[in-house]
mmCIF file of C-alpha atoms and ligand atoms in Angstrom:
data_model
loop_
_atom_site.group_PDB
_atom_site.id
_atom_site.type_symbol
_atom_site.label_atom_id
_atom_site.label_comp_id
_atom_site.label_asym_id
_atom_site.label_seq_id
_atom_site.Cartn_x
_atom_site.Cartn_y
_atom_site.Cartn_z
ATOM 1 C CA UNK A 78 122.148 161.568 -57.428
ATOM 2 C CA UNK A 79 124.693 158.823 -56.675
ATOM 3 C CA UNK A 80 123.359 155.317 -57.222
ATOM 4 C CA UNK A 81 123.756 154.280 -53.563
ATOM 5 C CA UNK A 82 121.374 157.029 -52.420
ATOM 6 C CA UNK A 83 117.948 155.488 -52.753
ATOM 7 C CA UNK A 84 114.948 157.623 -53.564
ATOM 8 C CA UNK A 85 112.439 155.787 -51.409
ATOM 9 C CA UNK A 86 112.278 156.484 -47.736
ATOM 10 C CA UNK A 87 113.180 153.623 -45.450
ATOM 11 C CA UNK A 88 111.924 152.959 -41.935
ATOM 12 C CA UNK A 89 115.144 154.464 -40.524
ATOM 13 C CA UNK A 90 114.635 157.622 -42.630
ATOM 14 C CA UNK A 91 111.070 157.898 -41.398
ATOM 15 C CA UNK A 92 112.023 157.597 -37.754
ATOM 16 C CA UNK A 93 114.846 160.135 -38.161
ATOM 17 C CA UNK A 94 112.486 162.507 -39.939
ATOM 18 C CA UNK A 95 109.971 162.023 -37.140
ATOM 19 C CA UNK A 96 112.592 162.759 -34.478
ATOM 20 C CA UNK A 97 113.678 165.894 -36.367
ATOM 21 C CA UNK A 98 110.122 167.237 -36.591
ATOM 22 C CA UNK A 99 109.581 166.730 -32.864
ATOM 23 C CA UNK A 100 112.955 168.330 -32.068
ATOM 24 C CA UNK A 101 112.228 171.277 -34.353
ATOM 25 C CA UNK A 102 109.011 171.968 -32.464
ATOM 26 C CA UNK A 103 110.722 171.544 -29.092
ATOM 27 C CA UNK A 104 113.565 173.902 -30.004
ATOM 28 C CA UNK A 105 111.288 176.497 -31.622
ATOM 29 C CA UNK A 106 108.360 176.215 -29.213
ATOM 30 C CA UNK A 107 108.324 179.959 -28.530
ATOM 31 C CA UNK A 108 108.035 180.651 -32.235
ATOM 32 C CA UNK A 109 105.159 178.152 -32.541
ATOM 33 C CA UNK A 110 103.388 179.753 -29.566
ATOM 34 C CA UNK A 111 103.787 183.190 -31.134
ATOM 35 C CA UNK A 112 102.239 181.949 -34.375
ATOM 36 C CA UNK A 113 99.348 180.325 -32.534
ATOM 37 C CA UNK A 114 98.731 183.565 -30.652
ATOM 38 C CA UNK A 115 98.518 185.476 -33.914
ATOM 39 C CA UNK A 116 96.144 182.849 -35.336
ATOM 40 C CA UNK A 117 93.910 183.302 -32.292
ATOM 41 C CA UNK A 118 93.814 187.035 -33.007
ATOM 42 C CA UNK A 119 93.109 186.568 -36.717
ATOM 43 C CA UNK A 120 90.599 183.697 -36.619
ATOM 44 C CA UNK A 121 86.946 184.553 -36.684
ATOM 45 C CA UNK A 122 85.289 182.355 -34.025
ATOM 46 C CA UNK A 123 84.157 179.735 -33.646
ATOM 47 C CA UNK A 124 87.143 177.521 -34.443
ATOM 48 C CA UNK A 125 85.785 174.017 -33.961
ATOM 49 C CA UNK A 126 87.298 172.057 -36.834
ATOM 50 C CA UNK A 127 90.961 172.313 -37.698
ATOM 51 C CA UNK A 128 92.634 170.607 -40.662
ATOM 52 C CA UNK A 129 96.396 169.970 -40.499
ATOM 53 C CA UNK A 130 97.732 169.283 -44.001
ATOM 54 C CA UNK A 131 100.995 167.346 -44.088
ATOM 55 C CA UNK A 132 100.768 167.036 -40.321
ATOM 56 C CA UNK A 133 103.928 164.948 -39.914
ATOM 57 C CA UNK A 134 104.414 163.928 -36.285
ATOM 58 C CA UNK A 135 101.626 166.265 -35.171
ATOM 59 C CA UNK A 136 103.506 169.140 -33.563
ATOM 60 C CA UNK A 137 101.194 171.655 -35.272
ATOM 61 C CA UNK A 138 98.076 169.616 -34.553
ATOM 62 C CA UNK A 139 98.750 169.628 -30.813
ATOM 63 C CA UNK A 140 99.805 173.275 -30.718
ATOM 64 C CA UNK A 141 96.508 174.186 -32.381
ATOM 65 C CA UNK A 142 94.472 171.994 -30.035
ATOM 66 C CA UNK A 143 96.137 173.802 -27.119
ATOM 67 C CA UNK A 144 95.419 177.197 -28.696
ATOM 68 C CA UNK A 145 91.826 176.449 -29.700
ATOM 69 C CA UNK A 146 90.312 174.608 -26.787
ATOM 70 C CA UNK A 147 86.950 174.007 -28.462
ATOM 71 C CA UNK A 148 88.508 172.461 -31.550
ATOM 72 C CA UNK A 149 88.957 168.969 -32.901
ATOM 73 C CA UNK A 150 91.610 168.317 -35.539
ATOM 74 C CA UNK A 151 91.885 166.233 -38.687
ATOM 75 C CA UNK A 152 95.520 165.397 -39.424
ATOM 76 C CA UNK A 153 96.290 164.499 -43.043
ATOM 77 C CA UNK A 154 99.586 163.026 -44.180
ATOM 78 C CA UNK A 155 100.832 160.610 -46.824
ATOM 79 C CA UNK A 156 102.985 158.786 -44.277
ATOM 80 C CA UNK A 157 101.419 156.024 -42.168
ATOM 81 C CA UNK A 158 104.253 155.999 -39.553
ATOM 82 C CA UNK A 159 103.827 159.760 -39.015
ATOM 83 C CA UNK A 160 100.098 159.340 -38.450
ATOM 84 C CA UNK A 161 100.641 156.373 -36.115
ATOM 85 C CA UNK A 162 103.020 158.456 -34.012
ATOM 86 C CA UNK A 163 100.505 161.306 -34.025
ATOM 87 C CA UNK A 164 97.705 159.000 -32.802
ATOM 88 C CA UNK A 165 99.962 157.626 -30.052
ATOM 89 C CA UNK A 166 100.795 161.180 -28.983
ATOM 90 C CA UNK A 167 97.096 162.035 -28.942
ATOM 91 C CA UNK A 168 96.423 159.042 -26.673
ATOM 92 C CA UNK A 169 99.343 159.973 -24.389
ATOM 93 C CA UNK A 170 97.864 163.468 -24.036
ATOM 94 C CA UNK A 171 94.371 162.131 -23.371
ATOM 95 C CA UNK A 172 93.240 163.856 -26.570
ATOM 96 C CA UNK A 173 92.283 160.880 -28.767
ATOM 97 C CA UNK A 174 88.692 162.095 -28.948
ATOM 98 C CA UNK A 175 89.901 165.418 -30.414
ATOM 99 C CA UNK A 176 92.087 164.037 -33.211
ATOM 100 C CA UNK A 177 91.355 161.977 -36.294
ATOM 101 C CA UNK A 178 93.898 161.015 -38.918
ATOM 102 C CA UNK A 179 93.533 160.557 -42.666
ATOM 103 C CA UNK A 180 96.255 158.973 -44.744
ATOM 104 C CA UNK A 181 96.163 160.679 -48.131
ATOM 105 C CA UNK A 182 98.605 161.723 -50.820
ATOM 106 C CA UNK A 183 97.598 165.307 -51.538
ATOM 107 C CA UNK A 184 99.268 165.073 -54.943
ATOM 108 C CA UNK A 185 96.685 162.457 -55.877
ATOM 109 C CA UNK A 186 93.500 163.697 -54.274
ATOM 110 C CA UNK A 187 92.222 165.928 -51.523
ATOM 111 C CA UNK A 188 90.599 164.020 -48.641
ATOM 112 C CA UNK A 189 86.826 163.999 -48.492
ATOM 113 C CA UNK A 190 85.816 165.925 -45.379
ATOM 114 C CA UNK A 191 82.531 165.691 -43.613
ATOM 115 C CA UNK A 192 81.599 169.394 -43.838
ATOM 116 C CA UNK A 193 83.624 172.627 -43.883
ATOM 117 C CA UNK A 194 86.565 173.394 -41.591
ATOM 118 C CA UNK A 195 87.266 176.645 -39.694
ATOM 119 C CA UNK A 196 91.056 176.629 -39.807
ATOM 120 C CA UNK A 197 93.597 174.957 -42.075
ATOM 121 C CA UNK A 198 97.249 174.654 -41.040
ATOM 122 C CA UNK A 199 99.998 173.679 -43.477
ATOM 123 C CA UNK A 200 103.478 173.816 -41.980
ATOM 124 C CA UNK A 201 106.524 172.917 -44.068
ATOM 125 C CA UNK A 202 104.266 170.771 -46.214
ATOM 126 C CA UNK A 203 103.176 172.989 -49.146
ATOM 127 C CA UNK A 204 106.655 172.995 -50.680
ATOM 128 C CA UNK A 205 106.527 169.189 -50.970
ATOM 129 C CA UNK A 206 103.520 169.252 -53.265
ATOM 130 C CA UNK A 207 103.770 168.789 -57.022
ATOM 131 C CA UNK A 208 101.050 171.385 -57.655
ATOM 132 C CA UNK A 209 100.460 173.607 -54.601
ATOM 133 C CA UNK A 210 98.047 175.843 -56.588
ATOM 134 C CA UNK A 211 95.702 172.908 -57.196
ATOM 135 C CA UNK A 212 95.755 171.879 -53.540
ATOM 136 C CA UNK A 213 95.186 175.486 -52.432
ATOM 137 C CA UNK A 214 92.059 175.704 -54.554
ATOM 138 C CA UNK A 215 90.825 172.543 -52.824
ATOM 139 C CA UNK A 216 91.681 174.060 -49.440
ATOM 140 C CA UNK A 217 89.649 177.113 -50.442
ATOM 141 C CA UNK A 218 86.653 174.878 -51.097
ATOM 142 C CA UNK A 219 87.156 173.025 -47.791
ATOM 143 C CA UNK A 220 87.300 176.058 -45.498
ATOM 144 C CA UNK A 221 84.130 177.937 -44.548
ATOM 145 C CA UNK A 222 83.655 181.592 -45.573
ATOM 146 C CA UNK A 223 85.414 183.629 -42.856
ATOM 147 C CA UNK A 224 87.692 180.664 -42.133
ATOM 148 C CA UNK A 225 91.457 180.902 -42.009
ATOM 149 C CA UNK A 226 94.375 179.222 -43.761
ATOM 150 C CA UNK A 227 97.839 179.372 -42.163
ATOM 151 C CA UNK A 228 100.944 178.461 -44.150
ATOM 152 C CA UNK A 229 104.329 178.183 -42.459
ATOM 153 C CA UNK A 230 107.440 177.601 -44.528
ATOM 154 C CA UNK A 231 111.186 177.418 -44.013
ATOM 155 C CA UNK A 232 114.185 177.868 -46.262
ATOM 156 C CA UNK A 233 116.084 174.893 -44.865
ATOM 157 C CA UNK A 234 117.528 173.355 -41.738
ATOM 158 C CA UNK A 235 118.602 175.739 -39.012
ATOM 159 C CA UNK A 236 122.273 176.660 -38.725
ATOM 160 C CA UNK A 237 123.925 175.681 -35.446
ATOM 161 C CA UNK A 238 127.688 176.017 -35.812
ATOM 162 C CA UNK A 239 130.140 178.919 -35.490
ATOM 163 C CA UNK A 240 132.050 179.915 -38.606
ATOM 164 C CA UNK A 241 135.327 178.831 -37.008
ATOM 165 C CA UNK A 242 135.007 175.435 -35.344
ATOM 166 C CA UNK A 243 138.570 175.409 -33.997
ATOM 167 C CA UNK A 244 139.517 172.765 -36.567
ATOM 168 C CA UNK A 245 139.148 172.422 -40.332
ATOM 169 C CA UNK A 246 138.533 175.354 -42.670
ATOM 170 C CA UNK A 247 136.197 178.158 -41.516
ATOM 171 C CA UNK A 248 132.783 178.269 -43.205
ATOM 172 C CA UNK A 249 132.087 174.517 -42.961
ATOM 173 C CA UNK A 250 128.355 174.788 -42.226
ATOM 174 C CA UNK A 251 127.876 177.385 -44.959
ATOM 175 C CA UNK A 252 129.405 175.039 -47.531
ATOM 176 C CA UNK A 253 127.085 172.243 -46.344
ATOM 177 C CA UNK A 254 124.059 174.506 -46.660
ATOM 178 C CA UNK A 255 125.034 175.504 -50.189
ATOM 179 C CA UNK A 256 125.104 171.827 -51.214
ATOM 180 C CA UNK A 257 121.805 171.142 -49.466
ATOM 181 C CA UNK A 258 120.130 174.200 -51.008
ATOM 182 C CA UNK A 259 121.136 173.040 -54.485
ATOM 183 C CA UNK A 260 119.690 169.597 -53.744
ATOM 184 C CA UNK A 261 116.427 171.092 -52.473
ATOM 185 C CA UNK A 262 116.101 173.391 -55.479
ATOM 186 C CA UNK A 263 116.473 170.335 -57.725
ATOM 187 C CA UNK A 264 113.995 168.096 -55.879
ATOM 188 C CA UNK A 265 111.532 170.609 -54.463
ATOM 189 C CA UNK A 266 110.708 173.166 -57.154
ATOM 190 C CA UNK A 267 108.314 175.060 -54.855
ATOM 191 C CA UNK A 268 110.720 175.452 -51.931
ATOM 192 C CA UNK A 269 110.955 179.224 -52.575
ATOM 193 C CA UNK A 270 107.315 179.591 -53.569
ATOM 194 C CA UNK A 271 105.654 183.000 -53.526
ATOM 195 C CA UNK A 272 103.015 181.852 -51.058
ATOM 196 C CA UNK A 273 101.268 185.222 -50.785
ATOM 197 C CA UNK A 274 100.684 185.221 -54.539
ATOM 198 C CA UNK A 275 99.541 181.586 -54.561
ATOM 199 C CA UNK A 276 97.103 182.153 -51.694
ATOM 200 C CA UNK A 277 95.640 185.224 -53.413
ATOM 201 C CA UNK A 278 95.319 183.342 -56.708
ATOM 202 C CA UNK A 279 93.387 180.600 -54.889
ATOM 203 C CA UNK A 280 90.872 183.253 -53.738
ATOM 204 C CA UNK A 281 92.146 183.930 -50.202
ATOM 205 C CA UNK A 282 92.676 187.385 -48.692
ATOM 206 C CA UNK A 283 96.134 187.502 -47.123
ATOM 207 C CA UNK A 284 95.879 188.862 -43.577
ATOM 208 C CA UNK A 285 99.440 188.290 -42.379
ATOM 209 C CA UNK A 286 102.729 187.695 -44.183
ATOM 210 C CA UNK A 287 105.703 187.647 -41.856
ATOM 211 C CA UNK A 288 109.315 186.548 -41.923
ATOM 212 C CA UNK A 289 110.855 185.507 -38.613
ATOM 213 C CA UNK A 290 114.638 185.621 -38.265
ATOM 214 C CA UNK A 291 115.150 183.372 -35.288
ATOM 215 C CA UNK A 292 118.404 183.465 -33.334
ATOM 216 C CA UNK A 293 118.788 181.496 -30.113
ATOM 217 C CA UNK A 294 122.148 182.259 -28.485
ATOM 218 C CA UNK A 295 124.553 179.863 -26.750
ATOM 219 C CA UNK A 296 124.253 178.005 -24.488
ATOM 220 C CA UNK A 297 121.485 176.027 -26.158
ATOM 221 C CA UNK A 298 119.316 173.248 -24.721
ATOM 222 C CA UNK A 299 120.206 169.546 -24.874
ATOM 223 C CA UNK A 300 117.347 169.141 -27.375
ATOM 224 C CA UNK A 301 119.027 171.688 -29.641
ATOM 225 C CA UNK A 302 122.329 169.822 -29.535
ATOM 226 C CA UNK A 303 120.453 166.613 -30.399
ATOM 227 C CA UNK A 304 118.703 168.420 -33.254
ATOM 228 C CA UNK A 305 122.080 169.576 -34.622
ATOM 229 C CA UNK A 306 123.510 166.075 -34.260
ATOM 230 C CA UNK A 307 120.567 164.178 -35.781
ATOM 231 C CA UNK A 308 120.270 166.544 -38.747
ATOM 232 C CA UNK A 309 124.019 166.441 -39.467
ATOM 233 C CA UNK A 310 124.071 162.635 -39.149
ATOM 234 C CA UNK A 311 121.121 162.350 -41.509
ATOM 235 C CA UNK A 312 122.874 164.492 -44.140
ATOM 236 C CA UNK A 313 126.225 162.758 -43.699
ATOM 237 C CA UNK A 314 126.002 160.337 -46.686
ATOM 238 C CA UNK A 315 124.933 163.141 -49.018
ATOM 239 C CA UNK A 316 127.549 165.599 -47.740
ATOM 240 C CA UNK A 317 130.421 163.126 -47.477
ATOM 241 C CA UNK A 318 130.009 162.298 -51.176
ATOM 242 C CA UNK A 319 130.390 165.962 -52.133
ATOM 243 C CA UNK A 320 132.618 167.760 -49.624
ATOM 244 C CA UNK A 321 136.404 167.818 -49.996
ATOM 245 C CA UNK A 322 138.575 165.560 -47.818
ATOM 246 C CA UNK A 323 139.271 168.317 -45.283
ATOM 247 C CA UNK A 324 135.551 168.994 -44.793
ATOM 248 C CA UNK A 325 134.764 165.265 -44.599
ATOM 249 C CA UNK A 326 137.269 165.033 -41.726
ATOM 250 C CA UNK A 327 135.550 168.028 -40.074
ATOM 251 C CA UNK A 328 132.184 166.312 -40.451
ATOM 252 C CA UNK A 329 133.564 163.143 -38.841
ATOM 253 C CA UNK A 330 134.933 165.149 -35.892
ATOM 254 C CA UNK A 331 131.587 166.908 -35.442
ATOM 255 C CA UNK A 332 129.789 163.565 -35.329
ATOM 256 C CA UNK A 333 132.365 161.825 -33.098
ATOM 257 C CA UNK A 334 132.040 161.586 -29.349
ATOM 258 C CA UNK A 335 134.975 163.957 -28.671
ATOM 259 C CA UNK A 336 135.267 167.554 -27.435
ATOM 260 C CA UNK A 337 134.737 168.936 -30.979
ATOM 261 C CA UNK A 338 131.550 166.876 -31.421
ATOM 262 C CA UNK A 339 128.236 168.735 -31.644
ATOM 263 C CA UNK A 340 126.879 166.987 -28.544
ATOM 264 C CA UNK A 341 129.765 168.342 -26.443
ATOM 265 C CA UNK A 342 130.276 171.869 -27.778
ATOM 266 C CA UNK A 343 129.346 174.964 -25.797
ATOM 267 C CA UNK A 344 129.229 177.289 -28.819
ATOM 268 C CA UNK A 345 126.111 176.012 -30.634
ATOM 269 C CA UNK A 346 123.414 178.544 -31.483
ATOM 270 C CA UNK A 347 120.224 178.302 -33.559
ATOM 271 C CA UNK A 348 119.742 180.522 -36.599
ATOM 272 C CA UNK A 349 116.822 179.989 -38.944
ATOM 273 C CA UNK A 350 114.360 181.918 -41.074
ATOM 274 C CA UNK A 351 110.695 180.980 -41.089
ATOM 275 C CA UNK A 352 107.850 182.533 -43.004
ATOM 276 C CA UNK A 353 104.286 182.567 -41.863
ATOM 277 C CA UNK A 354 101.184 183.592 -43.787
ATOM 278 C CA UNK A 355 97.582 183.668 -42.710
ATOM 279 C CA UNK A 356 94.744 184.207 -45.165
ATOM 280 C CA UNK A 357 90.978 184.255 -44.906
ATOM 281 C CA UNK A 358 88.357 182.924 -47.242
ATOM 282 C CA UNK A 359 86.106 185.932 -47.976
HETATM 283 C C1 SAM B 191 108.639 168.711 -43.289
HETATM 284 S S1 SAM B 191 107.282 167.724 -42.810
HETATM 285 C C2 SAM B 191 106.327 168.868 -41.873
HETATM 286 C C3 SAM B 191 105.447 168.209 -40.846
HETATM 287 C C4 SAM B 191 104.645 169.126 -39.914
HETATM 288 N N1 SAM B 191 103.652 169.887 -40.630
HETATM 289 C C5 SAM B 191 105.572 170.045 -39.148
HETATM 290 O O1 SAM B 191 105.571 171.242 -39.386
HETATM 291 O O2 SAM B 191 106.282 169.540 -38.260
HETATM 292 C C6 SAM B 191 106.355 167.524 -44.300
HETATM 293 C C7 SAM B 191 105.225 166.515 -44.183
HETATM 294 O O3 SAM B 191 104.428 166.566 -45.357
HETATM 295 C C8 SAM B 191 104.073 165.257 -45.725
HETATM 296 N N2 SAM B 191 103.827 165.232 -47.167
HETATM 297 C C9 SAM B 191 104.714 165.452 -48.147
HETATM 298 N N3 SAM B 191 104.126 165.320 -49.355
HETATM 299 C C10 SAM B 191 102.848 164.988 -49.114
HETATM 300 C C11 SAM B 191 101.731 164.676 -49.964
HETATM 301 N N4 SAM B 191 101.853 164.695 -51.289
HETATM 302 N N5 SAM B 191 100.554 164.354 -49.376
HETATM 303 C C12 SAM B 191 100.429 164.327 -48.032
HETATM 304 N N6 SAM B 191 101.441 164.604 -47.186
HETATM 305 C C13 SAM B 191 102.639 164.917 -47.722
HETATM 306 C C14 SAM B 191 105.268 164.408 -45.319
HETATM 307 O O4 SAM B 191 104.897 163.048 -45.143
HETATM 308 C C15 SAM B 191 105.698 165.077 -44.022
HETATM 309 O O5 SAM B 191 105.095 164.499 -42.901
#
């Protein structure tokens, strides 16, 4: 890693990350609804206590509260700004009495809960953990017999751009994703975890294991264009240090306020692969 790229997240990083999580949920809301519907089919009632591990900005928390109307949720995250945003969202939705937050680093210790939970949700959070197997065994102990654990994972940022942008060399986005995948593999050893195996080893019975290939055609929503722009802008320092001069110029054009810029293009699409597993505690 180049010396000017600091390891610790700054306030600006946090707020960009927060915006990206909210945009992801907005862009993929149909996918989230589909997952919630399958959780409603799989969960053995009653579902009154939901635990959201690595809740981030709370998109999963609120989707679950909508899907399980009797439930209250405990949102756990290491990041205080994420949890503050989540609490503000809860207040804005008139749902403060249904949400509590716990700031905890799951790599250090599992939060102490006041009794068992019925449903645990971990979306795009398991791959961040140093030892997912240890945390999963603690999840197993936290969920009641008959309760459900849902794990959602992703292989990376969505792809938005056509192969041929009309300028620069074709295959620009693919080259960016190759660089980003190498970075993720280095920093997040569990990014391609075999979640089915890990859930089974923790004692769960896997009830669903699905891969969703999501493709939203052009024209996309304004939120999608913002998602493409914010994610590309966030990766710019990393990519600009590694791409060749031609691709750096392409990146600049994509982020500029001209006709080639991502906010002005009419050929954006969304392509992403998400995995979803649900498992019960026998
Ligand atoms: C990619 S975000 C996903 C957020 C949310 N679940 C979603 O799907 O939108 C990952 C979240 O996990 C949290 N996280 C990462 N490592 C963690 C740890 N060791 N303990 C608690 N939370 C952690 C991060 O702060 C971040 O909010």
